[in-house]
Amino acid sequence: MLPFQDRYCRQRKLPEVGKLGQERIEARRAVVRGGPEALIELAYLERAGVARLELRSGPPRAWPHGAQFSHEGPSRVALGAWGALRQIQQALISDTSDARAEPPSPDPRDPS
């Protein structure tokens, strides 16, 4: 038996997440668009505890860091991870746990 109480106990110990934050992540409904990068995003969201995931066809959202990658494969992996991070951040800061809208497009001037 693992020394963990459950799958997400370590996330709840993070001051940025806590018990309430993990509850918000688990209650989140995430909408993901795109191609191969969407599968990366879905995997990260599922591992974080998002229970309701929806994959929609369509172009992936633009992201400000794409020009930093010279190869398409690593760029898509990074885009998927970045998309999951944005969705988790939205879950942690939102007042409602059931966000039906997709996360906002990033501000191109924002370096995060």
mmCIF file of C-alpha atoms in Angstrom:
data_model
loop_
_atom_site.group_PDB
_atom_site.id
_atom_site.type_symbol
_atom_site.label_atom_id
_atom_site.label_comp_id
_atom_site.label_asym_id
_atom_site.label_seq_id
_atom_site.Cartn_x
_atom_site.Cartn_y
_atom_site.Cartn_z
ATOM 1 C CA MET A 1 0.000 0.000 0.000
ATOM 2 C CA LEU A 2 1.257 3.449 -0.832
ATOM 3 C CA PRO A 3 1.859 5.884 2.006
ATOM 4 C CA PHE A 4 -0.623 8.267 0.391
ATOM 5 C CA GLN A 5 -4.171 8.652 1.638
ATOM 6 C CA ASP A 6 -5.465 9.034 -1.896
ATOM 7 C CA ARG A 7 -4.292 10.059 -5.324
ATOM 8 C CA TYR A 8 -4.512 13.823 -4.736
ATOM 9 C CA CYS A 9 -3.336 14.174 -1.122
ATOM 10 C CA ARG A 10 0.004 15.661 -2.218
ATOM 11 C CA GLN A 11 -1.735 18.316 -4.303
ATOM 12 C CA ARG A 12 -3.892 19.301 -1.332
ATOM 13 C CA LYS A 13 -0.727 19.856 0.715
ATOM 14 C CA LEU A 14 0.458 22.530 -1.708
ATOM 15 C CA PRO A 15 -0.374 25.991 -0.339
ATOM 16 C CA GLU A 16 -1.388 27.071 -3.855
ATOM 17 C CA VAL A 17 -4.002 24.297 -4.046
ATOM 18 C CA GLY A 18 -5.191 23.181 -0.611
ATOM 19 C CA LYS A 19 -8.379 21.242 0.049
ATOM 20 C CA LEU A 20 -10.685 23.846 -1.502
ATOM 21 C CA GLY A 21 -8.506 24.159 -4.596
ATOM 22 C CA GLN A 22 -8.471 20.414 -5.175
ATOM 23 C CA GLU A 23 -12.250 20.340 -4.800
ATOM 24 C CA ARG A 24 -12.479 23.065 -7.453
ATOM 25 C CA ILE A 25 -10.164 21.129 -9.768
ATOM 26 C CA GLU A 26 -12.230 17.963 -9.316
ATOM 27 C CA ALA A 27 -15.486 19.859 -9.978
ATOM 28 C CA ARG A 28 -14.141 21.589 -13.086
ATOM 29 C CA ARG A 29 -15.563 20.937 -16.531
ATOM 30 C CA ALA A 30 -12.730 21.432 -19.006
ATOM 31 C CA VAL A 31 -13.161 22.000 -22.727
ATOM 32 C CA VAL A 32 -10.118 21.247 -24.869
ATOM 33 C CA ARG A 33 -9.677 22.036 -28.571
ATOM 34 C CA GLY A 34 -7.013 21.091 -31.032
ATOM 35 C CA GLY A 35 -5.059 18.198 -32.447
ATOM 36 C CA PRO A 36 -2.299 16.143 -30.838
ATOM 37 C CA GLU A 37 -1.592 18.843 -28.270
ATOM 38 C CA ALA A 38 -5.151 18.419 -26.979
ATOM 39 C CA LEU A 39 -4.375 14.825 -25.987
ATOM 40 C CA ILE A 40 -1.462 16.054 -23.868
ATOM 41 C CA GLU A 41 -3.718 18.653 -22.250
ATOM 42 C CA LEU A 42 -6.413 16.050 -21.539
ATOM 43 C CA ALA A 43 -3.874 13.705 -19.940
ATOM 44 C CA TYR A 44 -2.563 16.398 -17.592
ATOM 45 C CA LEU A 45 -6.059 17.542 -16.644
ATOM 46 C CA GLU A 46 -7.156 13.985 -15.916
ATOM 47 C CA ARG A 47 -4.086 13.412 -13.744
ATOM 48 C CA ALA A 48 -4.800 16.623 -11.846
ATOM 49 C CA GLY A 49 -8.278 15.337 -11.007
ATOM 50 C CA VAL A 50 -10.566 17.076 -13.507
ATOM 51 C CA ALA A 51 -13.507 14.703 -13.787
ATOM 52 C CA ARG A 52 -15.442 16.187 -16.708
ATOM 53 C CA LEU A 53 -13.382 16.565 -19.858
ATOM 54 C CA GLU A 54 -14.668 17.457 -23.297
ATOM 55 C CA LEU A 55 -12.651 17.286 -26.512
ATOM 56 C CA ARG A 56 -13.877 19.485 -29.345
ATOM 57 C CA SER A 57 -12.574 19.710 -32.861
ATOM 58 C CA GLY A 58 -11.096 22.946 -34.015
ATOM 59 C CA PRO A 59 -7.852 24.795 -34.132
ATOM 60 C CA PRO A 60 -5.819 25.028 -30.949
ATOM 61 C CA ARG A 61 -5.721 28.397 -29.264
ATOM 62 C CA ALA A 62 -2.776 30.597 -30.040
ATOM 63 C CA TRP A 63 -0.065 30.762 -27.448
ATOM 64 C CA PRO A 64 2.746 33.255 -27.010
ATOM 65 C CA HIS A 65 5.585 30.741 -26.632
ATOM 66 C CA GLY A 66 5.238 28.867 -29.919
ATOM 67 C CA ALA A 67 8.040 30.786 -31.590
ATOM 68 C CA GLN A 68 10.491 29.509 -28.958
ATOM 69 C CA PHE A 69 10.379 25.974 -30.382
ATOM 70 C CA SER A 70 12.167 24.961 -33.561
ATOM 71 C CA HIS A 71 10.496 21.525 -33.812
ATOM 72 C CA GLU A 72 6.789 20.827 -34.012
ATOM 73 C CA GLY A 73 6.696 17.805 -31.656
ATOM 74 C CA PRO A 74 8.105 19.510 -28.554
ATOM 75 C CA SER A 75 6.043 22.590 -29.364
ATOM 76 C CA ARG A 76 2.818 20.555 -29.314
ATOM 77 C CA VAL A 77 3.733 18.854 -26.038
ATOM 78 C CA ALA A 78 4.511 22.229 -24.483
ATOM 79 C CA LEU A 79 1.254 23.703 -25.818
ATOM 80 C CA GLY A 80 -0.718 20.831 -24.278
ATOM 81 C CA ALA A 81 1.003 21.213 -20.910
ATOM 82 C CA TRP A 82 0.545 24.983 -21.015
ATOM 83 C CA GLY A 83 -3.152 24.600 -21.831
ATOM 84 C CA ALA A 84 -3.657 22.242 -18.889
ATOM 85 C CA LEU A 85 -1.851 24.635 -16.576
ATOM 86 C CA ARG A 86 -4.080 27.515 -17.691
ATOM 87 C CA GLN A 87 -7.224 25.445 -17.052
ATOM 88 C CA ILE A 88 -6.005 24.401 -13.589
ATOM 89 C CA GLN A 89 -5.144 28.010 -12.758
ATOM 90 C CA GLN A 90 -8.653 29.058 -13.805
ATOM 91 C CA ALA A 91 -10.148 26.372 -11.553
ATOM 92 C CA LEU A 92 -8.109 27.570 -8.585
ATOM 93 C CA ILE A 93 -9.008 31.244 -8.960
ATOM 94 C CA SER A 94 -12.618 30.946 -10.115
ATOM 95 C CA ASP A 95 -15.588 31.501 -7.842
ATOM 96 C CA THR A 96 -17.589 28.834 -9.642
ATOM 97 C CA SER A 97 -16.331 25.303 -10.049
ATOM 98 C CA ASP A 98 -18.326 24.595 -13.201
ATOM 99 C CA ALA A 99 -16.760 26.903 -15.750
ATOM 100 C CA ARG A 100 -18.524 26.142 -19.010
ATOM 101 C CA ALA A 101 -16.496 28.551 -21.064
ATOM 102 C CA GLU A 102 -13.057 27.808 -22.359
ATOM 103 C CA PRO A 103 -10.207 29.548 -20.574
ATOM 104 C CA PRO A 104 -9.536 33.030 -21.884
ATOM 105 C CA SER A 105 -7.000 33.481 -24.623
ATOM 106 C CA PRO A 106 -3.717 34.724 -23.256
ATOM 107 C CA ASP A 107 -2.581 38.280 -23.509
ATOM 108 C CA PRO A 108 0.351 38.178 -25.988
ATOM 109 C CA ARG A 109 2.172 40.662 -23.748
ATOM 110 C CA ASP A 110 1.920 38.339 -20.721
ATOM 111 C CA PRO A 111 5.204 36.397 -20.378
ATOM 112 C CA SER A 112 3.682 33.556 -18.287
#
